[in-house]
Amino acid sequence: MKKFVAFLLALVMCLGSVSALAGGNVTIQQLNFRVIDDLWHTIYGYAKVVNDGDAAIYLDNGLMQVWDAEGGMIISEDYMDAYAACLQPGEYTYIKLECDLEEGMADPATAEITLGGEADYYTTNLRLPVETKLELGVSDGWWDYNYMYATVTNNTEETLYDIQVVLVLLDAAGNILYMADESLYDEIGVAPGSTIVIREDIYTSFMEYFESNGIVPASVDAIAYVDVEVDY
């Protein structure tokens, strides 16, 4: 596992080039992979991307591929979580893909993520002000918790439903360590001028991985948004 992670860190240094996607320019600013042993043996791929073009673009597909040391394909996954997927010029967002390694598969050695996008889209994103906080080692009875908080404000003049939030755990250098997301769906509305607090507990398997690898969580970034239909 350590060999795999070290190799991927070298791969990350080679990325960051600009990819042209359907009239917009999307740069992968950061790409990180984690191999976590929990109920499954899972490879998590995390990326931060920015639209540095002059037109909006919708991230509609992604692919993570994993190879062994001999260059043989181990596994691939094309289901992508893309948060606030419609990027206006200058906006950034986060994406996540994951693959479960089955028993008997070869050890992973390298991995990469490929993105695809569209200029034609049916929804855009209304982004909301959000403040974040990180609390580690919070004792509550017999258990300790590690919380990421996002305080979201409805700064519009309408009650908003279906608010979605992605919370991203970072180290002191801004490297992506972990992601969690939450949605209020259409049953819960936030009144104009009101705030809500989203709290997510970091999975124990990740915290154990961080501790065993000398990784120290330092801060939280978050994006809060509502999907809005586009009128053409």
mmCIF file of C-alpha atoms in Angstrom:
data_model
loop_
_atom_site.group_PDB
_atom_site.id
_atom_site.type_symbol
_atom_site.label_atom_id
_atom_site.label_comp_id
_atom_site.label_asym_id
_atom_site.label_seq_id
_atom_site.Cartn_x
_atom_site.Cartn_y
_atom_site.Cartn_z
ATOM 1 C CA MET A 1 0.000 0.000 0.000
ATOM 2 C CA LYS A 2 2.774 2.451 0.862
ATOM 3 C CA LYS A 3 4.488 1.775 -2.479
ATOM 4 C CA PHE A 4 1.232 2.458 -4.320
ATOM 5 C CA VAL A 5 0.627 5.770 -2.557
ATOM 6 C CA ALA A 6 4.214 6.956 -3.091
ATOM 7 C CA PHE A 7 3.993 6.199 -6.820
ATOM 8 C CA LEU A 8 0.718 8.066 -7.126
ATOM 9 C CA LEU A 9 2.165 11.129 -5.431
ATOM 10 C CA ALA A 10 4.793 11.187 -8.168
ATOM 11 C CA LEU A 11 2.003 10.903 -10.734
ATOM 12 C CA VAL A 12 0.175 13.865 -9.216
ATOM 13 C CA MET A 13 3.202 16.063 -9.828
ATOM 14 C CA CYS A 14 2.940 15.343 -13.543
ATOM 15 C CA LEU A 15 -0.693 16.437 -13.734
ATOM 16 C CA GLY A 16 -2.202 19.898 -13.680
ATOM 17 C CA SER A 17 -2.210 20.417 -17.429
ATOM 18 C CA VAL A 18 -5.228 22.072 -19.024
ATOM 19 C CA SER A 19 -7.816 19.880 -20.726
ATOM 20 C CA ALA A 20 -10.183 21.383 -23.275
ATOM 21 C CA LEU A 21 -13.739 20.243 -22.571
ATOM 22 C CA ALA A 22 -16.591 21.343 -24.839
ATOM 23 C CA GLY A 23 -15.504 24.980 -25.162
ATOM 24 C CA GLY A 24 -14.360 25.386 -21.563
ATOM 25 C CA ASN A 25 -10.912 24.874 -20.098
ATOM 26 C CA VAL A 26 -10.721 22.686 -17.013
ATOM 27 C CA THR A 27 -7.483 22.339 -15.072
ATOM 28 C CA ILE A 28 -6.888 19.536 -12.605
ATOM 29 C CA GLN A 29 -5.321 21.532 -9.802
ATOM 30 C CA GLN A 30 -4.870 18.548 -7.519
ATOM 31 C CA LEU A 31 -5.269 14.774 -7.692
ATOM 32 C CA ASN A 32 -4.926 12.376 -4.766
ATOM 33 C CA PHE A 33 -5.560 8.671 -4.285
ATOM 34 C CA ARG A 34 -6.070 6.764 -1.022
ATOM 35 C CA VAL A 35 -6.194 3.016 -0.478
ATOM 36 C CA ILE A 36 -8.390 2.380 2.570
ATOM 37 C CA ASP A 37 -9.127 -0.930 4.269
ATOM 38 C CA ASP A 38 -12.597 -0.841 5.788
ATOM 39 C CA LEU A 39 -15.396 -3.247 4.932
ATOM 40 C CA TRP A 40 -13.793 -3.377 1.496
ATOM 41 C CA HIS A 41 -10.327 -2.720 0.114
ATOM 42 C CA THR A 42 -11.134 0.536 -1.665
ATOM 43 C CA ILE A 43 -9.210 3.008 -3.815
ATOM 44 C CA TYR A 44 -10.565 6.545 -3.511
ATOM 45 C CA GLY A 45 -9.679 9.091 -6.177
ATOM 46 C CA TYR A 46 -10.100 12.771 -5.266
ATOM 47 C CA ALA A 47 -9.564 15.773 -7.514
ATOM 48 C CA LYS A 48 -9.954 19.537 -7.386
ATOM 49 C CA VAL A 49 -10.675 21.094 -10.768
ATOM 50 C CA VAL A 50 -11.095 24.690 -11.912
ATOM 51 C CA ASN A 51 -12.663 26.212 -15.012
ATOM 52 C CA ASP A 52 -10.053 28.684 -16.215
ATOM 53 C CA GLY A 53 -11.761 29.274 -19.548
ATOM 54 C CA ASP A 54 -14.241 31.953 -20.579
ATOM 55 C CA ALA A 55 -17.386 29.815 -20.856
ATOM 56 C CA ALA A 56 -19.400 27.619 -18.490
ATOM 57 C CA ILE A 57 -18.953 23.852 -18.627
ATOM 58 C CA TYR A 58 -20.796 20.900 -17.084
ATOM 59 C CA LEU A 59 -18.729 17.957 -15.810
ATOM 60 C CA ASP A 60 -20.854 15.010 -16.842
ATOM 61 C CA ASN A 61 -18.536 11.999 -16.777
ATOM 62 C CA GLY A 62 -15.317 10.692 -15.341
ATOM 63 C CA LEU A 63 -13.225 7.543 -15.420
ATOM 64 C CA MET A 64 -10.748 6.146 -12.899
ATOM 65 C CA GLN A 65 -8.416 3.395 -14.107
ATOM 66 C CA VAL A 66 -6.029 1.342 -11.977
ATOM 67 C CA TRP A 67 -3.048 -0.716 -13.169
ATOM 68 C CA ASP A 68 -0.644 -3.169 -11.590
ATOM 69 C CA ALA A 69 3.164 -2.882 -11.662
ATOM 70 C CA GLU A 70 3.307 -4.686 -15.036
ATOM 71 C CA GLY A 71 0.872 -2.260 -16.648
ATOM 72 C CA GLY A 72 -2.094 -4.619 -16.586
ATOM 73 C CA MET A 73 -5.525 -3.144 -15.975
ATOM 74 C CA ILE A 74 -6.859 -4.166 -12.571
ATOM 75 C CA ILE A 75 -10.119 -2.293 -12.382
ATOM 76 C CA SER A 76 -11.897 0.811 -13.657
ATOM 77 C CA GLU A 77 -14.889 2.844 -12.546
ATOM 78 C CA ASP A 78 -16.912 5.403 -14.506
ATOM 79 C CA TYR A 79 -19.391 6.474 -11.813
ATOM 80 C CA MET A 80 -18.292 9.914 -10.659
ATOM 81 C CA ASP A 81 -19.508 12.180 -7.893
ATOM 82 C CA ALA A 82 -19.090 15.713 -9.236
ATOM 83 C CA TYR A 83 -20.261 18.386 -6.808
ATOM 84 C CA ALA A 84 -21.605 21.678 -8.182
ATOM 85 C CA ALA A 85 -20.801 20.177 -11.553
ATOM 86 C CA CYS A 86 -21.646 23.245 -13.655
ATOM 87 C CA LEU A 87 -18.575 25.453 -13.477
ATOM 88 C CA GLN A 88 -18.696 29.098 -14.427
ATOM 89 C CA PRO A 89 -15.411 30.718 -15.516
ATOM 90 C CA GLY A 90 -13.092 30.925 -12.518
ATOM 91 C CA GLU A 91 -15.065 28.480 -10.367
ATOM 92 C CA TYR A 92 -13.626 25.286 -8.895
ATOM 93 C CA THR A 93 -15.168 22.119 -7.564
ATOM 94 C CA TYR A 94 -14.314 18.653 -6.293
ATOM 95 C CA ILE A 95 -14.871 15.198 -7.777
ATOM 96 C CA LYS A 96 -14.656 11.706 -6.310
ATOM 97 C CA LEU A 97 -14.424 8.221 -7.797
ATOM 98 C CA GLU A 98 -13.850 4.935 -5.997
ATOM 99 C CA CYS A 99 -13.120 1.319 -6.852
ATOM 100 C CA ASP A 100 -13.474 -1.743 -4.620
ATOM 101 C CA LEU A 101 -10.596 -4.200 -5.020
ATOM 102 C CA GLU A 102 -11.764 -7.800 -4.905
ATOM 103 C CA GLU A 103 -9.866 -10.668 -3.341
ATOM 104 C CA GLY A 104 -7.273 -12.135 -5.701
ATOM 105 C CA MET A 105 -6.692 -8.923 -7.671
ATOM 106 C CA ALA A 106 -3.113 -7.811 -8.241
ATOM 107 C CA ASP A 107 -1.674 -5.039 -6.086
ATOM 108 C CA PRO A 108 -2.356 -1.576 -7.541
ATOM 109 C CA ALA A 109 0.640 0.433 -8.709
ATOM 110 C CA THR A 110 -0.702 3.397 -10.696
ATOM 111 C CA ALA A 111 -4.030 5.100 -11.304
ATOM 112 C CA GLU A 112 -5.430 8.070 -13.199
ATOM 113 C CA ILE A 113 -8.646 10.014 -13.627
ATOM 114 C CA THR A 114 -10.028 11.262 -16.947
ATOM 115 C CA LEU A 115 -12.819 13.865 -17.113
ATOM 116 C CA GLY A 116 -15.419 14.720 -19.712
ATOM 117 C CA GLY A 117 -17.743 17.709 -19.990
ATOM 118 C CA GLU A 118 -20.465 19.376 -22.017
ATOM 119 C CA ALA A 119 -21.214 22.943 -23.062
ATOM 120 C CA ASP A 120 -24.953 22.140 -23.236
ATOM 121 C CA TYR A 121 -26.518 21.546 -19.827
ATOM 122 C CA TYR A 122 -29.951 21.613 -18.194
ATOM 123 C CA THR A 123 -29.012 22.833 -14.721
ATOM 124 C CA THR A 124 -26.533 25.306 -13.329
ATOM 125 C CA ASN A 125 -25.495 25.846 -9.709
ATOM 126 C CA LEU A 126 -26.450 28.582 -7.290
ATOM 127 C CA ARG A 127 -23.560 28.665 -4.811
ATOM 128 C CA LEU A 128 -24.219 29.767 -1.246
ATOM 129 C CA PRO A 129 -21.938 31.337 1.381
ATOM 130 C CA VAL A 130 -20.426 28.681 3.643
ATOM 131 C CA GLU A 131 -18.092 28.706 6.635
ATOM 132 C CA THR A 132 -16.232 25.633 7.841
ATOM 133 C CA LYS A 133 -14.724 24.237 11.034
ATOM 134 C CA LEU A 134 -12.792 21.103 12.014
ATOM 135 C CA GLU A 135 -13.020 19.453 15.441
ATOM 136 C CA LEU A 136 -10.906 16.362 16.108
ATOM 137 C CA GLY A 137 -11.145 13.995 19.056
ATOM 138 C CA VAL A 138 -14.509 15.156 20.382
ATOM 139 C CA SER A 139 -15.447 12.930 23.339
ATOM 140 C CA ASP A 140 -19.090 11.952 23.754
ATOM 141 C CA GLY A 141 -19.566 9.256 26.331
ATOM 142 C CA TRP A 142 -17.745 6.089 25.279
ATOM 143 C CA TRP A 143 -16.864 7.345 21.808
ATOM 144 C CA ASP A 144 -14.637 9.947 20.202
ATOM 145 C CA TYR A 145 -15.699 11.752 17.047
ATOM 146 C CA ASN A 146 -13.925 13.790 14.398
ATOM 147 C CA TYR A 147 -16.253 16.374 12.932
ATOM 148 C CA MET A 148 -16.264 18.533 9.814
ATOM 149 C CA TYR A 149 -18.750 21.421 9.976
ATOM 150 C CA ALA A 150 -20.237 23.569 7.238
ATOM 151 C CA THR A 151 -22.418 26.553 8.183
ATOM 152 C CA VAL A 152 -24.494 27.474 5.130
ATOM 153 C CA THR A 153 -26.393 30.765 4.689
ATOM 154 C CA ASN A 154 -29.334 31.348 2.389
ATOM 155 C CA ASN A 155 -28.454 34.800 1.079
ATOM 156 C CA THR A 156 -31.361 34.893 -1.382
ATOM 157 C CA GLU A 157 -34.895 36.232 -0.975
ATOM 158 C CA GLU A 158 -36.541 32.830 -1.429
ATOM 159 C CA THR A 159 -36.790 29.667 0.648
ATOM 160 C CA LEU A 160 -34.302 27.193 -0.802
ATOM 161 C CA TYR A 161 -34.809 23.433 -0.971
ATOM 162 C CA ASP A 162 -32.456 20.676 -2.155
ATOM 163 C CA ILE A 163 -29.362 22.383 -0.763
ATOM 164 C CA GLN A 164 -26.332 20.166 -1.293
ATOM 165 C CA VAL A 165 -22.986 20.419 0.472
ATOM 166 C CA VAL A 166 -19.619 18.749 -0.084
ATOM 167 C CA LEU A 167 -17.128 18.925 2.788
ATOM 168 C CA VAL A 168 -13.471 18.310 1.979
ATOM 169 C CA LEU A 169 -10.826 17.499 4.576
ATOM 170 C CA LEU A 170 -7.394 19.013 3.871
ATOM 171 C CA ASP A 171 -3.927 18.827 5.369
ATOM 172 C CA ALA A 172 -1.802 21.922 6.085
ATOM 173 C CA ALA A 173 -0.564 21.989 2.465
ATOM 174 C CA GLY A 174 -4.115 21.845 1.085
ATOM 175 C CA ASN A 175 -3.935 18.204 -0.050
ATOM 176 C CA ILE A 176 -7.288 16.432 -0.246
ATOM 177 C CA LEU A 177 -7.613 13.756 2.437
ATOM 178 C CA TYR A 178 -11.299 12.882 2.553
ATOM 179 C CA MET A 179 -14.718 13.946 1.262
ATOM 180 C CA ALA A 180 -18.253 13.740 2.593
ATOM 181 C CA ASP A 181 -21.492 15.136 1.210
ATOM 182 C CA GLU A 182 -24.996 15.856 2.420
ATOM 183 C CA SER A 183 -28.279 16.885 0.809
ATOM 184 C CA LEU A 184 -31.432 18.379 2.328
ATOM 185 C CA TYR A 185 -33.540 17.045 -0.575
ATOM 186 C CA ASP A 186 -36.922 18.669 -1.202
ATOM 187 C CA GLU A 187 -38.423 18.053 2.252
ATOM 188 C CA ILE A 188 -36.358 20.678 4.084
ATOM 189 C CA GLY A 189 -36.242 24.346 3.134
ATOM 190 C CA VAL A 190 -33.999 27.104 4.458
ATOM 191 C CA ALA A 191 -35.707 30.476 4.823
ATOM 192 C CA PRO A 192 -34.184 33.683 3.429
ATOM 193 C CA GLY A 193 -31.400 34.981 5.642
ATOM 194 C CA SER A 194 -31.290 31.763 7.677
ATOM 195 C CA THR A 195 -28.336 29.456 8.277
ATOM 196 C CA ILE A 196 -27.999 25.724 8.776
ATOM 197 C CA VAL A 197 -25.118 23.658 10.126
ATOM 198 C CA ILE A 198 -24.042 20.415 8.471
ATOM 199 C CA ARG A 199 -21.904 18.094 10.605
ATOM 200 C CA GLU A 200 -20.114 15.042 9.208
ATOM 201 C CA ASP A 201 -18.100 12.528 11.222
ATOM 202 C CA ILE A 202 -14.913 11.388 9.468
ATOM 203 C CA TYR A 203 -14.877 7.622 8.992
ATOM 204 C CA THR A 204 -12.745 5.778 11.540
ATOM 205 C CA SER A 205 -10.965 3.817 8.803
ATOM 206 C CA PHE A 206 -9.669 7.075 7.332
ATOM 207 C CA MET A 207 -8.574 8.451 10.693
ATOM 208 C CA GLU A 208 -6.666 5.228 11.372
ATOM 209 C CA TYR A 209 -5.033 5.510 7.945
ATOM 210 C CA PHE A 210 -3.995 9.105 8.614
ATOM 211 C CA GLU A 211 -2.494 8.205 11.977
ATOM 212 C CA SER A 212 -0.554 5.209 10.654
ATOM 213 C CA ASN A 213 0.851 7.263 7.763
ATOM 214 C CA GLY A 214 1.717 10.411 9.710
ATOM 215 C CA ILE A 215 -0.963 12.501 8.008
ATOM 216 C CA VAL A 216 -2.442 15.371 10.014
ATOM 217 C CA PRO A 217 -5.862 16.822 9.061
ATOM 218 C CA ALA A 218 -5.729 20.619 9.307
ATOM 219 C CA SER A 219 -8.809 22.272 7.803
ATOM 220 C CA VAL A 220 -12.057 21.872 5.896
ATOM 221 C CA ASP A 221 -13.200 23.365 2.613
ATOM 222 C CA ALA A 222 -16.829 23.184 1.522
ATOM 223 C CA ILE A 223 -19.090 24.059 -1.390
ATOM 224 C CA ALA A 224 -22.817 24.580 -0.750
ATOM 225 C CA TYR A 225 -25.126 24.842 -3.737
ATOM 226 C CA VAL A 226 -28.558 24.345 -5.273
ATOM 227 C CA ASP A 227 -29.148 22.991 -8.767
ATOM 228 C CA VAL A 228 -31.163 25.473 -10.843
ATOM 229 C CA GLU A 229 -32.821 24.677 -14.168
ATOM 230 C CA VAL A 230 -31.544 26.650 -17.136
ATOM 231 C CA ASP A 231 -34.009 28.433 -19.410
ATOM 232 C CA TYR A 232 -32.989 28.534 -23.059
#
